[in-house]
Short mmCIF file of C-alpha atoms and ligand atoms in Angstrom, two decimals:
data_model
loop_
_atom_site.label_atom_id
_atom_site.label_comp_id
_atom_site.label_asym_id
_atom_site.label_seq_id
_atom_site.Cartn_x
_atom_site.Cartn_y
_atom_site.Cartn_z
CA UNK A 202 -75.50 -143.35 -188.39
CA UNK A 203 -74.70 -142.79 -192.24
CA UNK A 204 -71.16 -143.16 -192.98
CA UNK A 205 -71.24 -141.00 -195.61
CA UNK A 206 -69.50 -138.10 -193.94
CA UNK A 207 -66.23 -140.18 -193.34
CA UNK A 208 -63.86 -141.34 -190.83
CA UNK A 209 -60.97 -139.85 -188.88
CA UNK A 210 -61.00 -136.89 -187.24
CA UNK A 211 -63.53 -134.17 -187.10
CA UNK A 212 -64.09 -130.19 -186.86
CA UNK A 213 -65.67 -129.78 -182.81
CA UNK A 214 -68.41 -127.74 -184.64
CA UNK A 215 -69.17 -129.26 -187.67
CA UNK A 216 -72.92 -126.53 -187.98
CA UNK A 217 -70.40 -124.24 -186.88
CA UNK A 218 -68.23 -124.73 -190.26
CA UNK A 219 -71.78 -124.90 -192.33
CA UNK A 220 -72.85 -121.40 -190.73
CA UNK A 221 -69.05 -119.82 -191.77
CA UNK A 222 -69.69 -121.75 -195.48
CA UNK A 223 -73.40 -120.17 -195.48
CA UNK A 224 -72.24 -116.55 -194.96
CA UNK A 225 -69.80 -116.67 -197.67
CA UNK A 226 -72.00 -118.11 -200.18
CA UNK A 227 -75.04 -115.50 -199.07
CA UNK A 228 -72.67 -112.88 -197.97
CA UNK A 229 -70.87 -113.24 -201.52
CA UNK A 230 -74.47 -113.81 -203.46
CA UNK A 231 -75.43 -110.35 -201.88
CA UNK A 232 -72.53 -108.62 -202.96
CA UNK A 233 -72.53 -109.88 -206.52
CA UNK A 234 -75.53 -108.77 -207.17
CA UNK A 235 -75.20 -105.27 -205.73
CA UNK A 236 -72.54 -105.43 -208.75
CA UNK A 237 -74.42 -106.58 -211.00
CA UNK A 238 -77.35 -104.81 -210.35
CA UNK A 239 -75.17 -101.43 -210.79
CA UNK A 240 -76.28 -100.44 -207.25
CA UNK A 241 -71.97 -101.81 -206.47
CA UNK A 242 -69.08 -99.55 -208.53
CA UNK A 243 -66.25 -102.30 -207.76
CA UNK A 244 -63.45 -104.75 -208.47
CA UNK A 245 -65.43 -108.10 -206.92
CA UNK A 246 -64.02 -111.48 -207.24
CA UNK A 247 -66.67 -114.41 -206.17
CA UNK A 248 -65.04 -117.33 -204.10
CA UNK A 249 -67.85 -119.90 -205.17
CA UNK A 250 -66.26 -123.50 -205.28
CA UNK A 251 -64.19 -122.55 -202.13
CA UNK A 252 -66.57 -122.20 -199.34
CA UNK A 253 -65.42 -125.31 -198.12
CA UNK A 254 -62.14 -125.01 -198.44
CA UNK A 255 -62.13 -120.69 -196.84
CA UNK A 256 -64.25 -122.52 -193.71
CA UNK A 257 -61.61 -125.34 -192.63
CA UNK A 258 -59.11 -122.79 -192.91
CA UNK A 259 -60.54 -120.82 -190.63
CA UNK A 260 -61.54 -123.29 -188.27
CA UNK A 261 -57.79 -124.74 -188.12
CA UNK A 262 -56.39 -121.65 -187.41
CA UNK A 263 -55.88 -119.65 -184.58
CA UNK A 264 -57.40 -116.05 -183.95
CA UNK A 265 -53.39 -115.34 -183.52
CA UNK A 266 -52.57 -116.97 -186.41
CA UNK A 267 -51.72 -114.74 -189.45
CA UNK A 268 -53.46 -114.87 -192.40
CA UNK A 269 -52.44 -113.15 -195.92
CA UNK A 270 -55.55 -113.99 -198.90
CA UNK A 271 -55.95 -113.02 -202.47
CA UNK A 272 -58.02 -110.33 -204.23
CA UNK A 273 -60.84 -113.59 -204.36
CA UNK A 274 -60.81 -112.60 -200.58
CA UNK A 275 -64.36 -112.74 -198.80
CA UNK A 276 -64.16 -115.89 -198.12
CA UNK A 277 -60.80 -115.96 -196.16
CA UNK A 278 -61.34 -112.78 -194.68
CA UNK A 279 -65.25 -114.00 -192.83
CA UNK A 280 -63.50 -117.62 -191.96
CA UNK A 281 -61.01 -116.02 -189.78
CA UNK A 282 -63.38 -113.84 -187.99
CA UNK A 283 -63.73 -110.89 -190.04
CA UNK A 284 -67.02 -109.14 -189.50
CA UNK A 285 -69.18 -109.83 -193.26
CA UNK A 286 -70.32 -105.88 -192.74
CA UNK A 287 -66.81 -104.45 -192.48
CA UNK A 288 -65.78 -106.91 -195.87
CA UNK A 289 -69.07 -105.57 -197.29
CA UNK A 290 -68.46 -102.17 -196.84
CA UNK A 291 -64.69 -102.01 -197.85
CA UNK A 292 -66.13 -102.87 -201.16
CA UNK A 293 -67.54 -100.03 -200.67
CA UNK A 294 -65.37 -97.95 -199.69
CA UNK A 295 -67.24 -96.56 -196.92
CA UNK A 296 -65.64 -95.84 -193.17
CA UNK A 297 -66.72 -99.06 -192.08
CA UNK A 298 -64.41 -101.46 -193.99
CA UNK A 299 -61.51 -103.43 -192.98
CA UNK A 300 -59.57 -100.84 -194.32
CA UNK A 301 -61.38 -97.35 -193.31
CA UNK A 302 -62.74 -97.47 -197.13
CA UNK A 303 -59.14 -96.70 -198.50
CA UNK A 304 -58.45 -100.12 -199.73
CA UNK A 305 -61.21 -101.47 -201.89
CA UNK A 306 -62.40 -105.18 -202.22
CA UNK A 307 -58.72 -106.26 -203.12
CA UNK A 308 -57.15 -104.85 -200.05
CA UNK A 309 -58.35 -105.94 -196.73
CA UNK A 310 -56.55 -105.58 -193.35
CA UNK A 311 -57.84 -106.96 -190.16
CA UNK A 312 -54.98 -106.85 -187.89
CA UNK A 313 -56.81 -107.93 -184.83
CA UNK A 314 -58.40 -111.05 -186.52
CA UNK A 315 -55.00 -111.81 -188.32
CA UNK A 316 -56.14 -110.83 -191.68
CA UNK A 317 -52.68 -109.09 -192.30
CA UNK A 318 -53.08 -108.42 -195.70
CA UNK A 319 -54.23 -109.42 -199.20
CA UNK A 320 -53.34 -108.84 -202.47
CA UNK A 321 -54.42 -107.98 -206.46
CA UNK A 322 -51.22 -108.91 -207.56
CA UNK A 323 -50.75 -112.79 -208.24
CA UNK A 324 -48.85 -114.43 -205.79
CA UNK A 325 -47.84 -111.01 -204.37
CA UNK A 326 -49.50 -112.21 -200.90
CA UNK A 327 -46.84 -115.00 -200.80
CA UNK A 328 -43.72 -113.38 -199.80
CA UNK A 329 -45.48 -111.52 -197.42
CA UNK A 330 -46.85 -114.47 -195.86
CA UNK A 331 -43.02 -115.95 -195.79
CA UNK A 332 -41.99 -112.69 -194.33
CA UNK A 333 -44.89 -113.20 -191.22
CA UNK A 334 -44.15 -116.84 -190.82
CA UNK A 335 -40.19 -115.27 -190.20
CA UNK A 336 -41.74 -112.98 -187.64
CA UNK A 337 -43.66 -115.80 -185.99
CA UNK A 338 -40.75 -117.91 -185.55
CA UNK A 339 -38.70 -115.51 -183.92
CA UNK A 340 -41.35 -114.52 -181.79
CA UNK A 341 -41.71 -118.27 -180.59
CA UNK A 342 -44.81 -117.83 -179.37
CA UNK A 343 -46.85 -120.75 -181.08
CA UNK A 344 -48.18 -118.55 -183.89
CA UNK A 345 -47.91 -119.61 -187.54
CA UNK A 346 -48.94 -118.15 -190.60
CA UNK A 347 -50.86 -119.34 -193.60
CA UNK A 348 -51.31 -118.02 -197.22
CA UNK A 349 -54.10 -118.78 -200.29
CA UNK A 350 -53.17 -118.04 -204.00
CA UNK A 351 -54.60 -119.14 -206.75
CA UNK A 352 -53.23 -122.00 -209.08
CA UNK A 353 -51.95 -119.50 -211.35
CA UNK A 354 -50.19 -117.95 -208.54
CA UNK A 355 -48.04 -121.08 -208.44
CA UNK A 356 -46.56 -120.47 -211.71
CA UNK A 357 -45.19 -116.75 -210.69
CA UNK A 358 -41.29 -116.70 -209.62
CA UNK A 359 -41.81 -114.68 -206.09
CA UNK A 360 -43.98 -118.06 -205.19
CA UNK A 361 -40.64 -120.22 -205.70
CA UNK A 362 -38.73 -117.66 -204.28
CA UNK A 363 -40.86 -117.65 -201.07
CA UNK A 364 -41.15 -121.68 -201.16
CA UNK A 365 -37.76 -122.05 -201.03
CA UNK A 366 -36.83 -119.55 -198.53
CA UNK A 367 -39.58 -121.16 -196.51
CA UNK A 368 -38.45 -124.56 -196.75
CA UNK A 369 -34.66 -123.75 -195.89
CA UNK A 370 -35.39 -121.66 -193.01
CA UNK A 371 -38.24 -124.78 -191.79
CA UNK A 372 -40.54 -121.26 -191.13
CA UNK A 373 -44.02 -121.89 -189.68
CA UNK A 374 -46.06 -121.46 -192.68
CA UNK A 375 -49.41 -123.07 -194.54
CA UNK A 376 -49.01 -122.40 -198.01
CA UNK A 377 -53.05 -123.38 -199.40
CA UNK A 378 -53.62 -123.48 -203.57
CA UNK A 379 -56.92 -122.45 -203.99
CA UNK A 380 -56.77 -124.36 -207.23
CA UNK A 381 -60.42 -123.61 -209.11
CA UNK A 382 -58.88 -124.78 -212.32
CA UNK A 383 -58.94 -121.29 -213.85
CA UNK A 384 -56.37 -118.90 -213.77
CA UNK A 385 -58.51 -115.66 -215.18
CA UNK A 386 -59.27 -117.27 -219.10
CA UNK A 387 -57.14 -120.01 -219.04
CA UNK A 388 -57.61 -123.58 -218.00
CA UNK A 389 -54.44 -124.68 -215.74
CA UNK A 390 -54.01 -127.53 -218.41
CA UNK A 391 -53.56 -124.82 -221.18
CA UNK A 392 -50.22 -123.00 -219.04
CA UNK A 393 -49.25 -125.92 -216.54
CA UNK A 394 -46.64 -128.31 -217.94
CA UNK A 395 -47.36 -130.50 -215.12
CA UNK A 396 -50.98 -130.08 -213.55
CA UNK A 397 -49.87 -131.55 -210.19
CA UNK A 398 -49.31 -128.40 -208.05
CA UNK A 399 -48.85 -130.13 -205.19
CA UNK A 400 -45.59 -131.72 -206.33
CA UNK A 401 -43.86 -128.28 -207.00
CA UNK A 402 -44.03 -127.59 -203.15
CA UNK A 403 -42.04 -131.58 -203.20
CA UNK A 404 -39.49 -130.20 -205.30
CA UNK A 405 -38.67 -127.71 -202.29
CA UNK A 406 -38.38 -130.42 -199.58
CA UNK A 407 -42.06 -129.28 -197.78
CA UNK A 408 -44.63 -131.78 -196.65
CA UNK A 409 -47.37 -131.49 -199.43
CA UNK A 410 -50.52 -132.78 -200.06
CA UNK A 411 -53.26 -132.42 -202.45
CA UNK A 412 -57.14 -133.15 -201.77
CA UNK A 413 -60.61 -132.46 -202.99
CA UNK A 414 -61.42 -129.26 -202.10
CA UNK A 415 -65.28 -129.80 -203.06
CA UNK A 416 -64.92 -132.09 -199.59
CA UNK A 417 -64.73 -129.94 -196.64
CA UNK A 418 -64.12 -132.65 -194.02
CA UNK A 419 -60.87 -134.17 -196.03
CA UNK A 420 -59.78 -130.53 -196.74
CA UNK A 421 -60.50 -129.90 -193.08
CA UNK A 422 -58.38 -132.80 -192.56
CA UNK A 423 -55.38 -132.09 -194.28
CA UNK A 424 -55.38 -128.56 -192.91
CA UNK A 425 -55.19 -130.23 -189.49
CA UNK A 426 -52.69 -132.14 -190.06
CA UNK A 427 -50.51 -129.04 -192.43
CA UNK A 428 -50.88 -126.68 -189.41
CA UNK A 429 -49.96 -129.09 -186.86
CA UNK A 430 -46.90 -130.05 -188.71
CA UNK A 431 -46.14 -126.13 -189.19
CA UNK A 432 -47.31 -125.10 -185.27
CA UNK A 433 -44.98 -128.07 -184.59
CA UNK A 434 -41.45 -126.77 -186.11
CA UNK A 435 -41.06 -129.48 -188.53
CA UNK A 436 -41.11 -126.15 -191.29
CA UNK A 437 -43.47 -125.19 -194.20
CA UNK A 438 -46.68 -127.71 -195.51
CA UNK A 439 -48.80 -127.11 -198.57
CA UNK A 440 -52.16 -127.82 -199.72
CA UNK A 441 -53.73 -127.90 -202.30
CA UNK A 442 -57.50 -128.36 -202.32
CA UNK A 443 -58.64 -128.96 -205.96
CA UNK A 444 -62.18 -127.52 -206.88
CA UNK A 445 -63.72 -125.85 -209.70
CA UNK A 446 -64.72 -122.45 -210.15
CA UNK A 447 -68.11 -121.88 -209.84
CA UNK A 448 -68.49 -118.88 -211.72
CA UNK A 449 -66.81 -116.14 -213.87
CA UNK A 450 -63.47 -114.85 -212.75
CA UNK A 451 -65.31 -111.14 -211.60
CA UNK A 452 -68.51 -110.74 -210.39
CA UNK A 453 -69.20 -108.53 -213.60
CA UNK A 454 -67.77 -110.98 -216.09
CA UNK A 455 -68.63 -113.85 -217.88
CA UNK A 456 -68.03 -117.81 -217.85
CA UNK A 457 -68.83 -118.32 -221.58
CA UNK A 458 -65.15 -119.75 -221.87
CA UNK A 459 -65.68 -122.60 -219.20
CA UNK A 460 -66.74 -126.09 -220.78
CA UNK A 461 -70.63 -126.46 -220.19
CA UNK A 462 -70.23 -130.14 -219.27
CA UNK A 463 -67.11 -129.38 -216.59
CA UNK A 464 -69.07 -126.53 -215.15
CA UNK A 465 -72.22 -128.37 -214.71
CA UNK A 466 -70.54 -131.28 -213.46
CA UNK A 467 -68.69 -129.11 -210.92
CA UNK A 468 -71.97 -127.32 -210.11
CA UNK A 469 -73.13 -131.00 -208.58
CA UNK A 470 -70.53 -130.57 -206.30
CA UNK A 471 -71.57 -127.22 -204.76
CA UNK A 472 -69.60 -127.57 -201.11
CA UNK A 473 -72.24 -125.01 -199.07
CA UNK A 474 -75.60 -127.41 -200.41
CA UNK A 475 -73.58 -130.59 -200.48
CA UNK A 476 -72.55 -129.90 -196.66
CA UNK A 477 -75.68 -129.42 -195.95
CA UNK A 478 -77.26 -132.57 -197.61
CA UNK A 479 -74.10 -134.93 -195.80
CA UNK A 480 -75.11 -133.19 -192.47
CA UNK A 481 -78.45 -134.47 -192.95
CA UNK A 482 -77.72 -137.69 -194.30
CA UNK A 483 -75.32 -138.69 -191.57
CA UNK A 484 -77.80 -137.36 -188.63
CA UNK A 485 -75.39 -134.91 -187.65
CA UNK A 486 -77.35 -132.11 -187.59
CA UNK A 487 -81.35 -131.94 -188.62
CA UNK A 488 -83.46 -129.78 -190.54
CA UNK A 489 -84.74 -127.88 -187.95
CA UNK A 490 -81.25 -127.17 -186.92
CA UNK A 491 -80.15 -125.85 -190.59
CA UNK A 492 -83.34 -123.97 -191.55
CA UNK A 493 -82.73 -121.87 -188.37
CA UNK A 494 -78.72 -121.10 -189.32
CA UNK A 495 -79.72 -120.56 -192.42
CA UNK A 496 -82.17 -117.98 -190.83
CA UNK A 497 -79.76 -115.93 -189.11
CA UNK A 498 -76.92 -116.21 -191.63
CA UNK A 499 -79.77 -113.91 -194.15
CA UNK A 500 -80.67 -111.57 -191.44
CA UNK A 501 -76.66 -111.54 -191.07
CA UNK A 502 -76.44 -110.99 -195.01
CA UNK A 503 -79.40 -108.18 -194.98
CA UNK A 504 -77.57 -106.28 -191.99
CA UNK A 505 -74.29 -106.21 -193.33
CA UNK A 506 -75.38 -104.67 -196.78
CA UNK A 507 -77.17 -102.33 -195.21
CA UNK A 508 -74.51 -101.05 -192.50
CA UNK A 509 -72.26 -101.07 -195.70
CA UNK A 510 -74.49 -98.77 -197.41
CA UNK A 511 -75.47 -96.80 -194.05
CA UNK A 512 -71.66 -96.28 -193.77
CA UNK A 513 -70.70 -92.49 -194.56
CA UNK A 514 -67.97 -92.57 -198.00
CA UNK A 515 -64.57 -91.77 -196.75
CA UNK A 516 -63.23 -88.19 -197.26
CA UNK A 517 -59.95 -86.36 -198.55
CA UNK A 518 -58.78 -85.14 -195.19
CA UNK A 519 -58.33 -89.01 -193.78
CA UNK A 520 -56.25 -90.22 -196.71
CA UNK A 521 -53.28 -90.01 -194.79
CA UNK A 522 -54.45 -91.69 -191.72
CA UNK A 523 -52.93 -95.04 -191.04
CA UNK A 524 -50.83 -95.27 -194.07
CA UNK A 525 -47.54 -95.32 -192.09
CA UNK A 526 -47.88 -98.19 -189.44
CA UNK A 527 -48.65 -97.87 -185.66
CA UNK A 528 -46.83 -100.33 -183.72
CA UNK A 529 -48.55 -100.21 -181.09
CA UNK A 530 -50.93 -101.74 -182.76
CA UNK A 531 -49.75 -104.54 -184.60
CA UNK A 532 -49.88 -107.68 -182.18
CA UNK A 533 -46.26 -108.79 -181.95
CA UNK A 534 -44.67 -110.52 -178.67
CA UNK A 535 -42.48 -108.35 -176.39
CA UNK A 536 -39.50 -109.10 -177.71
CA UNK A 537 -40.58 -107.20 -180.73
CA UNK A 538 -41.57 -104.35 -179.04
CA UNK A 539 -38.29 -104.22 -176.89
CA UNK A 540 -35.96 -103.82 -180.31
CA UNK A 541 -38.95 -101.23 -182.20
C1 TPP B 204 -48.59 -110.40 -211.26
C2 TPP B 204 -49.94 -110.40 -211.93
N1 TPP B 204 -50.07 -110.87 -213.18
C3 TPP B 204 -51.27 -110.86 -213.79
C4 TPP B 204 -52.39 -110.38 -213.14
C5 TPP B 204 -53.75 -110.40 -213.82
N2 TPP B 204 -54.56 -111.46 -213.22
C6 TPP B 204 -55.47 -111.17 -212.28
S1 TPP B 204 -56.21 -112.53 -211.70
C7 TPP B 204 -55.32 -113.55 -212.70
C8 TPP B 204 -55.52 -115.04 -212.67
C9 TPP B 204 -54.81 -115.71 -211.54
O1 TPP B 204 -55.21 -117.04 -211.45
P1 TPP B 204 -55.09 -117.86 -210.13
O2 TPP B 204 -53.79 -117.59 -209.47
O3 TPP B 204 -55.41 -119.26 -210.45
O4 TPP B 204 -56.20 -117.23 -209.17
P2 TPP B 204 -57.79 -117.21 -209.32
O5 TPP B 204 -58.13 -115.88 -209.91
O6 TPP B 204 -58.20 -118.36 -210.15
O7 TPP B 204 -58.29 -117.32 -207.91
C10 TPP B 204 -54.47 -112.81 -213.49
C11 TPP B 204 -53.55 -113.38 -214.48
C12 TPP B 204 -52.21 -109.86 -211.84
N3 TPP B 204 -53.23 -109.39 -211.12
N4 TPP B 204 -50.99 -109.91 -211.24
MG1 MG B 205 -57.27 -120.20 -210.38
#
């Protein structure tokens, strides 16, 4: 066997992890193009560059485990188990999405998949993450929570604010940088002082580690070993998987800012084909094997667009509905529900 998918520890299902990275790079290429093509009237922010990086997440966590993403969402939201239909057709805004249509792209809510929340404000998600992480350590059940934001995100003061609070109170937190680079128009080297985002989570006393993010297997890795360390109530870790972004900031933008020569090179590192090829390569998995995920992750795609678009709009008179929380339904541990 190749070595050329590396040592140390693995995923159980590695074509499992290429399926999830499959469905958000068809899922998303569907969805683009529904924008583009003017058939899709919506905010849409592509996660291409962080297929990898969305899949190990969701393979490391739990189904219990809380999750809060970014607007750049899809990719998050389908990793930890969120149906690509129901992301589809919140973009919508059709009865079928995470969020009964109410929320839009930038606003999905999956409580019973952990998908607690995401944001379009930058580093908005972070606090909230903190705040979940606080409810899972009083809970003491085993749960922890995680959080992506962008690299920009890292330069916005309720991100310190959270770190800190995080790190003093050891919570059980995963704090992932999603760093493509970019933040909007502006390359991180043009508003960072000091590029290495990892070493701000230092600063606060957290275990911190950066890694390729274009390399599912060491993201996968460090993941692992940052949930573990949270899960194991030795307080907060941090990632941050470095990639590129591999396209413009929204799906109806453009990249004509981005460095030819830094986007092609990135482009070579495309995580869902170069996967695919190190599967191959390292007789993990054969052709016959991919061709037929890669089968049912378009049949996947071509449902989910069209149960988005089958979905009925939502109307006036629901507006109302499920604004103001239900307890009931929100998954916390008896003790919670003893003191609501
Ligand atoms: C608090 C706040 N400031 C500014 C914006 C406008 N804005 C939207 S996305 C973005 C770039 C953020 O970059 P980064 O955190 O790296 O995330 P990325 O979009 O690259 O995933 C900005 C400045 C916003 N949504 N919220
Ligand atoms: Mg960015």
């Amino acid at each position: 066997m190749n070595e050329d998918i590396g040592d140390g520890p693995m995923p159980a299902d590695l074509c499992h992890i290429y399926e999830t990275m499959a469905t958000i790079t068809f899922g998303e290429a569907a969805t683009v193009g529904a924008v583009r093509a003017g058939r899709l009237n919506a905010a849409v922010y592509p996660v291409r560059g962080l297929e990898g990086v969305c899949a190990a997440l969701g393979d490391v966590l739990e189904p219990t485990d809380y999750l809060v993403s970014t607007y750049r969402n899809l990719g998050d939201a389908v990793a930890k188990g969120v149906p690509l239909k129901r992301v589809v057709a919140e973009s919508y805004g059709r009865k079928l999405g995470t969020s009964k249509g109410k929320g839009g792209p930038m606003h999905l809510v999956d409580v019973r998949a952990g998908l607690m929340a995401t944001s379009g404000i930058v580093g908005g998600g972070v606090p909230i993450a903190v705040g979940l992480a606080l409810a899972a350590q009083l809970d003491d059940e085993g749960q922890i929570a995680a959080t992506t934001f962008g690299d920009g995100a890292t330069s916005i003061g309720a991100f310190h604010e959270a770190m800190n609070l995080a790190a003093l109170w050891k919570l059980p937190i995963v704090f992932v940088c999603q760093n493509n680079q970019w933040g909007e128009h502006t390359a991180l080297s043009d508003y960072a002082g000091n590029p290495d985002l990892a070493e701000r989570a230092r600063a606060y006393g957290m275990h911190s580690i950066a890694v390729d993010g274009f390399d599912v297997l060491s993201t996968w890795r460090a993941l692992r070993e940052a949930a573990d360390h949270a899960r194991s109530g030795a307080g907060p870790a941090f990632v941050e998987a470095i990639t590129y972004r591999l396209g413009p900031h929204s799906a109806a933008s453009d990249r004509g800012y981005m460095p030819k020569d830094d986007f092609d090179a990135a482009m070579q590192r495309d995580p869902t084909p170069e996967f695919r090829r190190k599967l191959l390569e390292s007789g993990r998995a054969s052709a016959e094997e991919l061709d037929r995920i890669d089968a049912r992750v378009h049949a996947l795609v071509e449902d989910a667009m069209q149960a988005a678009v089958d979905s009925p709009p939502q109307t006036d008179d629901e507006l109302f509905t499920d604004v103001f929380a239900d307890r009931a339904a929100i998954p916390t541990s008896t003790k919670w529900k003893a003191n609501a």
